mmCIF file of C-alpha atoms in Angstrom:
data_model
loop_
_atom_site.group_PDB
_atom_site.id
_atom_site.type_symbol
_atom_site.label_atom_id
_atom_site.label_comp_id
_atom_site.label_asym_id
_atom_site.label_seq_id
_atom_site.Cartn_x
_atom_site.Cartn_y
_atom_site.Cartn_z
ATOM 1 C CA UNK O 1 0.068 0.521 0.053
ATOM 2 C CA UNK O 2 1.222 3.181 -1.019
ATOM 3 C CA UNK O 3 1.766 5.970 1.877
ATOM 4 C CA UNK O 4 1.983 9.315 1.647
ATOM 5 C CA UNK O 5 2.672 12.681 3.449
ATOM 6 C CA UNK O 6 -0.230 15.102 3.019
ATOM 7 C CA UNK O 7 1.439 17.935 4.654
ATOM 8 C CA UNK O 8 4.544 17.270 1.145
ATOM 9 C CA UNK O 9 3.342 18.767 -1.933
ATOM 10 C CA UNK O 10 6.124 17.132 -3.708
ATOM 11 C CA UNK O 11 4.074 13.764 -2.922
ATOM 12 C CA UNK O 12 0.657 14.179 -3.717
ATOM 13 C CA UNK O 13 -1.713 11.300 -3.656
ATOM 14 C CA UNK O 14 -4.304 12.144 -6.449
ATOM 15 C CA UNK O 15 -7.186 10.082 -7.257
ATOM 16 C CA UNK O 16 -8.887 10.930 -10.375
ATOM 17 C CA UNK O 17 -11.966 9.953 -11.826
ATOM 18 C CA UNK O 18 -10.316 6.066 -12.580
ATOM 19 C CA UNK O 19 -9.385 5.298 -9.230
ATOM 20 C CA UNK O 20 -5.255 5.695 -10.526
ATOM 21 C CA UNK O 21 -2.759 7.998 -8.073
ATOM 22 C CA UNK O 22 -1.142 10.614 -9.149
ATOM 23 C CA UNK O 23 2.124 11.095 -6.588
ATOM 24 C CA UNK O 24 3.713 13.978 -8.611
ATOM 25 C CA UNK O 25 6.362 13.280 -9.719
ATOM 26 C CA UNK O 26 7.971 10.528 -8.150
ATOM 27 C CA UNK O 27 5.304 7.311 -9.894
ATOM 28 C CA UNK O 28 2.079 6.064 -10.573
ATOM 29 C CA UNK O 29 0.097 3.435 -8.954
ATOM 30 C CA UNK O 30 -3.107 2.680 -7.549
ATOM 31 C CA UNK O 31 -4.531 3.566 -4.403
ATOM 32 C CA UNK O 32 -6.203 1.060 -2.227
ATOM 33 C CA UNK O 33 -9.629 0.533 -2.151
ATOM 34 C CA UNK O 34 -10.313 2.318 1.107
ATOM 35 C CA UNK O 35 -8.746 5.019 0.523
ATOM 36 C CA UNK O 36 -10.869 5.595 -2.293
ATOM 37 C CA UNK O 37 -13.872 5.176 -0.449
ATOM 38 C CA UNK O 38 -13.351 7.041 2.238
ATOM 39 C CA UNK O 39 -11.573 9.826 0.406
ATOM 40 C CA UNK O 40 -14.744 10.546 -1.242
ATOM 41 C CA UNK O 41 -17.195 9.792 1.804
ATOM 42 C CA UNK O 42 -15.801 12.200 3.807
ATOM 43 C CA UNK O 43 -16.797 14.812 0.944
ATOM 44 C CA UNK O 44 -20.189 14.016 1.547
ATOM 45 C CA UNK O 45 -19.906 15.150 5.111
ATOM 46 C CA UNK O 46 -22.050 12.448 7.223
ATOM 47 C CA UNK O 47 -22.223 14.390 10.203
ATOM 48 C CA UNK O 48 -24.083 17.132 8.295
ATOM 49 C CA UNK O 49 -25.804 13.938 6.278
ATOM 50 C CA UNK O 50 -27.012 12.519 10.035
ATOM 51 C CA UNK O 51 -28.277 15.956 10.898
ATOM 52 C CA UNK O 52 -30.411 16.462 8.080
ATOM 53 C CA UNK O 53 -31.731 13.079 8.484
ATOM 54 C CA UNK O 54 -32.897 13.988 11.643
ATOM 55 C CA UNK O 55 -34.541 16.377 11.132
ATOM 56 C CA UNK O 56 -36.467 14.537 8.140
ATOM 57 C CA UNK O 57 -37.245 11.233 9.692
ATOM 58 C CA UNK O 58 -39.853 12.435 12.473
ATOM 59 C CA UNK O 59 -41.605 14.963 10.343
ATOM 60 C CA UNK O 60 -42.425 11.670 8.860
ATOM 61 C CA UNK O 61 -44.482 10.371 11.309
ATOM 62 C CA UNK O 62 -45.332 13.972 12.768
ATOM 63 C CA UNK O 63 -46.992 13.709 8.790
ATOM 64 C CA UNK O 64 -48.464 10.495 9.325
ATOM 65 C CA UNK O 65 -50.078 10.292 12.506
ATOM 66 C CA UNK O 66 -48.282 7.574 13.912
ATOM 67 C CA UNK O 67 -45.504 5.433 12.198
ATOM 68 C CA UNK O 68 -45.188 5.947 8.710
ATOM 69 C CA UNK O 69 -44.591 3.448 5.510
ATOM 70 C CA UNK O 70 -41.324 1.239 6.136
ATOM 71 C CA UNK O 71 -41.373 1.574 2.419
ATOM 72 C CA UNK O 72 -41.438 5.530 1.905
ATOM 73 C CA UNK O 73 -39.334 5.968 4.434
ATOM 74 C CA UNK O 74 -36.264 3.887 3.158
ATOM 75 C CA UNK O 75 -36.377 5.895 0.021
ATOM 76 C CA UNK O 76 -36.893 9.547 1.177
ATOM 77 C CA UNK O 77 -33.536 8.325 3.820
ATOM 78 C CA UNK O 78 -31.355 7.381 1.071
ATOM 79 C CA UNK O 79 -33.093 9.954 -1.902
ATOM 80 C CA UNK O 80 -32.502 12.872 0.655
ATOM 81 C CA UNK O 81 -28.923 11.460 2.089
ATOM 82 C CA UNK O 82 -27.659 11.560 -1.392
ATOM 83 C CA UNK O 83 -28.853 14.860 -2.294
ATOM 84 C CA UNK O 84 -27.275 16.016 1.248
ATOM 85 C CA UNK O 85 -24.254 14.368 -0.414
ATOM 86 C CA UNK O 86 -24.066 16.367 -3.211
ATOM 87 C CA UNK O 87 -24.831 19.436 -1.867
ATOM 88 C CA UNK O 88 -21.570 18.456 0.738
ATOM 89 C CA UNK O 89 -19.510 17.561 -2.647
ATOM 90 C CA UNK O 90 -19.995 20.684 -4.146
ATOM 91 C CA UNK O 91 -19.313 23.066 -1.354
ATOM 92 C CA UNK O 92 -16.405 21.107 -0.955
ATOM 93 C CA UNK O 93 -14.867 21.302 -4.985
ATOM 94 C CA UNK O 94 -15.355 25.155 -4.026
ATOM 95 C CA UNK O 95 -14.490 26.181 -1.267
ATOM 96 C CA UNK O 96 -10.795 23.762 -1.232
ATOM 97 C CA UNK O 97 -8.256 27.144 -1.212
ATOM 98 C CA UNK O 98 -9.713 27.807 1.551
ATOM 99 C CA UNK O 99 -10.204 24.397 3.121
ATOM 100 C CA UNK O 100 -7.069 24.163 2.479
ATOM 101 C CA UNK O 101 -5.926 26.850 5.112
ATOM 102 C CA UNK O 102 -8.052 26.399 8.035
ATOM 103 C CA UNK O 103 -6.819 23.967 10.488
ATOM 104 C CA UNK O 104 -10.645 22.110 11.085
ATOM 105 C CA UNK O 105 -10.636 21.380 7.203
ATOM 106 C CA UNK O 106 -7.744 21.007 6.072
ATOM 107 C CA UNK O 107 -7.617 17.641 6.567
ATOM 108 C CA UNK O 108 -10.972 16.942 3.995
ATOM 109 C CA UNK O 109 -9.832 15.080 0.865
ATOM 110 C CA UNK O 110 -9.450 17.640 -1.697
ATOM 111 C CA UNK O 111 -6.916 20.201 0.344
ATOM 112 C CA UNK O 112 -4.653 16.509 0.700
ATOM 113 C CA UNK O 113 -5.193 16.840 -2.331
ATOM 114 C CA UNK O 114 -6.103 12.396 -2.556
ATOM 115 C CA UNK O 115 -9.257 13.631 -4.965
ATOM 116 C CA UNK O 116 -8.910 16.315 -7.920
ATOM 117 C CA UNK O 117 -11.454 18.360 -8.182
ATOM 118 C CA UNK O 118 -12.736 17.158 -11.790
ATOM 119 C CA UNK O 119 -13.052 13.579 -9.613
ATOM 120 C CA UNK O 120 -15.454 15.213 -6.927
ATOM 121 C CA UNK O 121 -17.479 17.407 -9.427
ATOM 122 C CA UNK O 122 -18.492 14.348 -11.031
ATOM 123 C CA UNK O 123 -19.199 12.392 -7.845
ATOM 124 C CA UNK O 124 -21.289 15.295 -6.543
ATOM 125 C CA UNK O 125 -23.340 15.022 -10.050
ATOM 126 C CA UNK O 126 -23.753 11.165 -9.918
ATOM 127 C CA UNK O 127 -25.480 12.313 -6.250
ATOM 128 C CA UNK O 128 -27.710 14.925 -7.038
ATOM 129 C CA UNK O 129 -28.953 12.612 -10.195
ATOM 130 C CA UNK O 130 -29.304 9.801 -8.449
ATOM 131 C CA UNK O 131 -31.435 11.117 -5.629
ATOM 132 C CA UNK O 132 -33.708 13.001 -7.762
ATOM 133 C CA UNK O 133 -34.803 9.679 -9.578
ATOM 134 C CA UNK O 134 -34.968 8.000 -6.543
ATOM 135 C CA UNK O 135 -37.426 10.613 -5.256
ATOM 136 C CA UNK O 136 -38.859 11.241 -8.247
ATOM 137 C CA UNK O 137 -39.758 7.360 -8.761
ATOM 138 C CA UNK O 138 -40.593 6.123 -4.951
ATOM 139 C CA UNK O 139 -41.647 9.278 -2.810
ATOM 140 C CA UNK O 140 -43.267 12.166 -5.069
ATOM 141 C CA UNK O 141 -42.710 14.951 -7.562
ATOM 142 C CA UNK O 142 -42.389 17.393 -5.040
ATOM 143 C CA UNK O 143 -40.460 16.360 -3.041
ATOM 144 C CA UNK O 144 -37.501 15.791 -5.697
ATOM 145 C CA UNK O 145 -38.395 19.227 -6.500
ATOM 146 C CA UNK O 146 -38.013 20.710 -2.996
ATOM 147 C CA UNK O 147 -34.764 18.746 -2.428
ATOM 148 C CA UNK O 148 -33.380 19.756 -5.777
ATOM 149 C CA UNK O 149 -34.234 23.450 -5.025
ATOM 150 C CA UNK O 150 -32.404 22.839 -1.350
ATOM 151 C CA UNK O 151 -29.292 21.297 -3.620
ATOM 152 C CA UNK O 152 -29.300 24.705 -5.201
ATOM 153 C CA UNK O 153 -29.665 27.247 -2.751
ATOM 154 C CA UNK O 154 -26.837 25.165 -1.021
ATOM 155 C CA UNK O 155 -24.734 25.814 -4.067
ATOM 156 C CA UNK O 156 -25.151 28.868 -5.273
ATOM 157 C CA UNK O 157 -27.145 30.767 -2.607
ATOM 158 C CA UNK O 158 -25.131 30.402 0.835
ATOM 159 C CA UNK O 159 -21.515 28.507 -0.844
ATOM 160 C CA UNK O 160 -20.978 30.768 -4.353
ATOM 161 C CA UNK O 161 -22.851 33.901 -3.198
ATOM 162 C CA UNK O 162 -23.242 34.473 0.663
ATOM 163 C CA UNK O 163 -20.920 32.860 2.399
ATOM 164 C CA UNK O 164 -17.284 34.619 1.471
ATOM 165 C CA UNK O 165 -19.128 38.519 1.185
ATOM 166 C CA UNK O 166 -22.268 38.917 3.886
ATOM 167 C CA UNK O 167 -21.762 38.220 8.332
ATOM 168 C CA UNK O 168 -25.130 37.051 7.035
ATOM 169 C CA UNK O 169 -24.433 34.236 4.891
ATOM 170 C CA UNK O 170 -24.933 31.537 7.746
ATOM 171 C CA UNK O 171 -28.938 33.183 8.186
ATOM 172 C CA UNK O 172 -29.521 33.115 4.937
ATOM 173 C CA UNK O 173 -27.624 30.430 3.620
ATOM 174 C CA UNK O 174 -29.149 28.411 7.126
ATOM 175 C CA UNK O 175 -31.844 28.093 4.565
ATOM 176 C CA UNK O 176 -30.874 25.143 2.371
ATOM 177 C CA UNK O 177 -30.692 22.783 6.054
ATOM 178 C CA UNK O 178 -34.022 23.532 6.515
ATOM 179 C CA UNK O 179 -35.689 22.163 3.892
ATOM 180 C CA UNK O 180 -35.367 18.311 4.626
ATOM 181 C CA UNK O 181 -38.373 19.022 7.390
ATOM 182 C CA UNK O 182 -40.932 20.432 4.453
ATOM 183 C CA UNK O 183 -39.557 17.110 2.369
ATOM 184 C CA UNK O 184 -39.957 14.339 4.906
ATOM 185 C CA UNK O 185 -43.177 16.364 4.885
ATOM 186 C CA UNK O 186 -44.207 16.200 1.314
ATOM 187 C CA UNK O 187 -42.734 12.833 1.088
ATOM 188 C CA UNK O 188 -46.197 11.242 3.148
ATOM 189 C CA UNK O 189 -48.792 13.865 2.391
ATOM 190 C CA UNK O 190 -47.314 15.021 -1.181
ATOM 191 C CA UNK O 191 -48.493 18.254 -0.510
ATOM 192 C CA UNK O 192 -47.461 21.280 2.040
ATOM 193 C CA UNK O 193 -48.761 22.383 5.333
ATOM 194 C CA UNK O 194 -48.588 25.066 7.602
ATOM 195 C CA UNK O 195 -46.773 22.275 9.989
ATOM 196 C CA UNK O 196 -44.058 22.142 8.061
ATOM 197 C CA UNK O 197 -43.047 25.527 7.508
ATOM 198 C CA UNK O 198 -42.873 26.043 11.081
ATOM 199 C CA UNK O 199 -40.529 23.165 11.964
ATOM 200 C CA UNK O 200 -38.580 24.760 8.991
ATOM 201 C CA UNK O 201 -37.994 28.211 10.326
ATOM 202 C CA UNK O 202 -37.398 26.547 14.338
ATOM 203 C CA UNK O 203 -34.478 25.129 12.292
ATOM 204 C CA UNK O 204 -33.976 28.522 10.543
ATOM 205 C CA UNK O 205 -33.602 30.102 13.708
ATOM 206 C CA UNK O 206 -31.614 26.979 15.591
ATOM 207 C CA UNK O 207 -28.954 27.478 12.762
ATOM 208 C CA UNK O 208 -27.086 30.341 13.348
ATOM 209 C CA UNK O 209 -26.622 30.305 17.146
ATOM 210 C CA UNK O 210 -25.239 26.585 15.963
ATOM 211 C CA UNK O 211 -22.809 28.274 13.348
ATOM 212 C CA UNK O 212 -21.992 31.195 15.556
ATOM 213 C CA UNK O 213 -21.120 28.801 18.908
ATOM 214 C CA UNK O 214 -18.632 26.740 16.121
ATOM 215 C CA UNK O 215 -17.304 29.859 14.026
ATOM 216 C CA UNK O 216 -16.312 31.582 17.450
ATOM 217 C CA UNK O 217 -14.374 28.867 18.007
ATOM 218 C CA UNK O 218 -12.495 28.631 14.476
ATOM 219 C CA UNK O 219 -12.362 32.646 14.109
ATOM 220 C CA UNK O 220 -9.000 33.039 13.653
ATOM 221 C CA UNK O 221 -8.743 30.512 10.340
ATOM 222 C CA UNK O 222 -12.001 32.248 8.880
ATOM 223 C CA UNK O 223 -10.412 35.741 9.368
ATOM 224 C CA UNK O 224 -7.574 34.184 7.727
ATOM 225 C CA UNK O 225 -9.181 33.049 4.443
ATOM 226 C CA UNK O 226 -11.536 36.256 4.506
ATOM 227 C CA UNK O 227 -15.102 34.773 5.166
ATOM 228 C CA UNK O 228 -16.361 37.557 6.756
ATOM 229 C CA UNK O 229 -18.420 35.135 9.804
ATOM 230 C CA UNK O 230 -19.962 37.027 12.624
ATOM 231 C CA UNK O 231 -17.304 36.024 14.963
ATOM 232 C CA UNK O 232 -14.376 37.184 12.813
ATOM 233 C CA UNK O 233 -15.918 41.372 12.342
ATOM 234 C CA UNK O 234 -17.601 41.547 15.518
ATOM 235 C CA UNK O 235 -16.822 40.896 19.409
ATOM 236 C CA UNK O 236 -18.180 37.931 21.114
ATOM 237 C CA UNK O 237 -19.926 39.719 23.345
ATOM 238 C CA UNK O 238 -21.898 41.042 20.463
ATOM 239 C CA UNK O 239 -22.782 37.009 18.696
ATOM 240 C CA UNK O 240 -23.460 36.127 21.997
ATOM 241 C CA UNK O 241 -26.186 38.226 22.017
ATOM 242 C CA UNK O 242 -27.335 37.868 18.451
ATOM 243 C CA UNK O 243 -26.864 34.281 19.679
ATOM 244 C CA UNK O 244 -29.162 34.220 22.318
ATOM 245 C CA UNK O 245 -32.162 36.990 20.836
ATOM 246 C CA UNK O 246 -32.155 34.072 18.104
ATOM 247 C CA UNK O 247 -32.241 31.616 20.408
ATOM 248 C CA UNK O 248 -35.196 32.774 22.564
ATOM 249 C CA UNK O 249 -36.888 33.713 18.461
ATOM 250 C CA UNK O 250 -36.840 29.887 17.927
ATOM 251 C CA UNK O 251 -37.324 28.916 21.058
ATOM 252 C CA UNK O 252 -40.826 31.030 20.856
ATOM 253 C CA UNK O 253 -41.087 29.708 16.889
ATOM 254 C CA UNK O 254 -40.970 26.164 18.146
ATOM 255 C CA UNK O 255 -43.776 26.430 20.948
ATOM 256 C CA UNK O 256 -46.643 27.676 17.495
ATOM 257 C CA UNK O 257 -46.296 23.835 16.325
ATOM 258 C CA UNK O 258 -48.709 23.037 19.084
ATOM 259 C CA UNK O 259 -51.638 25.785 17.884
ATOM 260 C CA UNK O 260 -50.510 25.314 14.763
ATOM 261 C CA UNK O 261 -50.964 21.730 14.381
ATOM 262 C CA UNK O 262 -53.009 20.527 17.400
ATOM 263 C CA UNK O 263 -50.047 18.454 19.016
ATOM 264 C CA UNK O 264 -50.324 16.567 21.838
ATOM 265 C CA UNK O 265 -49.200 17.645 24.909
ATOM 266 C CA UNK O 266 -45.701 15.913 25.034
ATOM 267 C CA UNK O 267 -44.214 17.900 22.085
ATOM 268 C CA UNK O 268 -44.691 21.725 23.455
ATOM 269 C CA UNK O 269 -44.099 19.893 27.142
ATOM 270 C CA UNK O 270 -40.650 19.020 25.748
ATOM 271 C CA UNK O 271 -40.355 22.127 23.173
ATOM 272 C CA UNK O 272 -40.936 23.929 26.561
ATOM 273 C CA UNK O 273 -37.777 22.175 29.053
ATOM 274 C CA UNK O 274 -35.605 21.910 25.921
ATOM 275 C CA UNK O 275 -36.070 25.424 25.092
ATOM 276 C CA UNK O 276 -35.686 27.122 28.616
ATOM 277 C CA UNK O 277 -32.596 24.648 28.845
ATOM 278 C CA UNK O 278 -30.867 26.055 25.834
ATOM 279 C CA UNK O 279 -32.152 29.477 26.952
ATOM 280 C CA UNK O 280 -30.489 29.417 30.285
ATOM 281 C CA UNK O 281 -27.302 28.034 28.200
ATOM 282 C CA UNK O 282 -27.675 31.236 25.436
ATOM 283 C CA UNK O 283 -26.979 33.371 28.425
ATOM 284 C CA UNK O 284 -24.444 31.237 30.275
ATOM 285 C CA UNK O 285 -22.292 32.060 26.798
ATOM 286 C CA UNK O 286 -23.172 35.900 27.040
ATOM 287 C CA UNK O 287 -22.378 36.063 30.424
ATOM 288 C CA UNK O 288 -19.030 34.411 29.856
ATOM 289 C CA UNK O 289 -18.397 37.166 26.704
ATOM 290 C CA UNK O 290 -18.595 40.082 28.526
ATOM 291 C CA UNK O 291 -15.811 41.983 28.405
ATOM 292 C CA UNK O 292 -13.442 39.006 26.705
ATOM 293 C CA UNK O 293 -12.300 37.217 24.176
ATOM 294 C CA UNK O 294 -10.311 34.732 25.551
ATOM 295 C CA UNK O 295 -12.129 30.897 24.352
ATOM 296 C CA UNK O 296 -11.043 29.458 26.874
ATOM 297 C CA UNK O 297 -13.417 31.690 29.420
ATOM 298 C CA UNK O 298 -16.438 31.926 26.544
ATOM 299 C CA UNK O 299 -16.040 28.385 25.730
ATOM 300 C CA UNK O 300 -18.105 28.615 22.967
ATOM 301 C CA UNK O 301 -18.468 24.495 21.783
ATOM 302 C CA UNK O 302 -20.973 24.056 25.262
ATOM 303 C CA UNK O 303 -23.300 25.605 23.235
ATOM 304 C CA UNK O 304 -22.030 24.286 20.030
ATOM 305 C CA UNK O 305 -22.675 20.762 21.426
ATOM 306 C CA UNK O 306 -26.100 21.230 23.846
ATOM 307 C CA UNK O 307 -27.664 22.830 19.957
ATOM 308 C CA UNK O 308 -26.535 20.032 18.264
ATOM 309 C CA UNK O 309 -28.563 18.030 21.209
ATOM 310 C CA UNK O 310 -31.308 20.207 20.947
ATOM 311 C CA UNK O 311 -32.365 19.748 17.823
ATOM 312 C CA UNK O 312 -32.345 16.019 18.528
ATOM 313 C CA UNK O 313 -34.159 15.447 21.251
ATOM 314 C CA UNK O 314 -36.788 18.772 20.192
ATOM 315 C CA UNK O 315 -37.585 16.110 16.712
ATOM 316 C CA UNK O 316 -37.506 13.415 18.811
ATOM 317 C CA UNK O 317 -40.495 15.096 20.889
ATOM 318 C CA UNK O 318 -41.554 15.576 17.069
ATOM 319 C CA UNK O 319 -42.103 12.066 16.184
ATOM 320 C CA UNK O 320 -43.007 10.458 19.584
ATOM 321 C CA UNK O 321 -46.157 12.730 19.691
ATOM 322 C CA UNK O 322 -48.622 11.331 17.306
ATOM 323 C CA UNK O 323 -47.810 8.090 19.135
ATOM 324 C CA UNK O 324 -48.977 8.850 22.085
ATOM 325 C CA UNK O 325 -51.661 11.301 20.536
#
């Protein structure tokens, strides 16, 4: 098996479309199947896919008023995973220049030159086409259309237009991550309604606190590559205040599902408790950020991890409520 030091430009391991390895000017060989597979899987950002599916499947339970058809769930999960993977691959291709300079992303396949940009681009199109075919053939046309819209918005709206130009990049760019709530609902009902839009809005207002907490941790990386994330151009206290404001709106929006959709008591109780805990943590972050820029004091990653747990448990409540109501 060929071993390569990714930090040495003279010995770059590049996997092309045909799987052939080009290692600088030294020699050519073949990458192991595991190297190739893991590199391509990494491009799809599996953790992002997991989070998106966590908002898709519970909404299907909610839309069905119980347990949805298993085959439909499988098709929606497969199509949604391919769609999210496609968007992530395109993002990796476009951002490979800044990913190479950031600590958080420089170990990805493209910055390490494990896969060529052309091969990655082909991979992204293949995933996008497959996701559309799966959703169109085994779910419905509306869900397929929403999936295509999500990919387009993430690639053109966020990655290419907003990310490098405005501090509002993840506020509006986060819309792409809200589509799974709509796709999960339409997969079951074949139509849109107010309930999925409430959940769409919950994810929309959840995204800034979640992402800004992470951006605080890596603000020097974003500053180095001139990406104007809010923590780069504003003080930690200003960012924390924005996190608190969005958190309050997020919690208030989450409670709207109760009257809008006529849920049972499981969901509103869970939303209220989870929201209260999250608001306490957001305010604690704001207090820690007063008069200091020291990340060891502010501890933004605590809120980042809490935000993942909050969204996960909230959507678990979305799935459980109709089973008990």
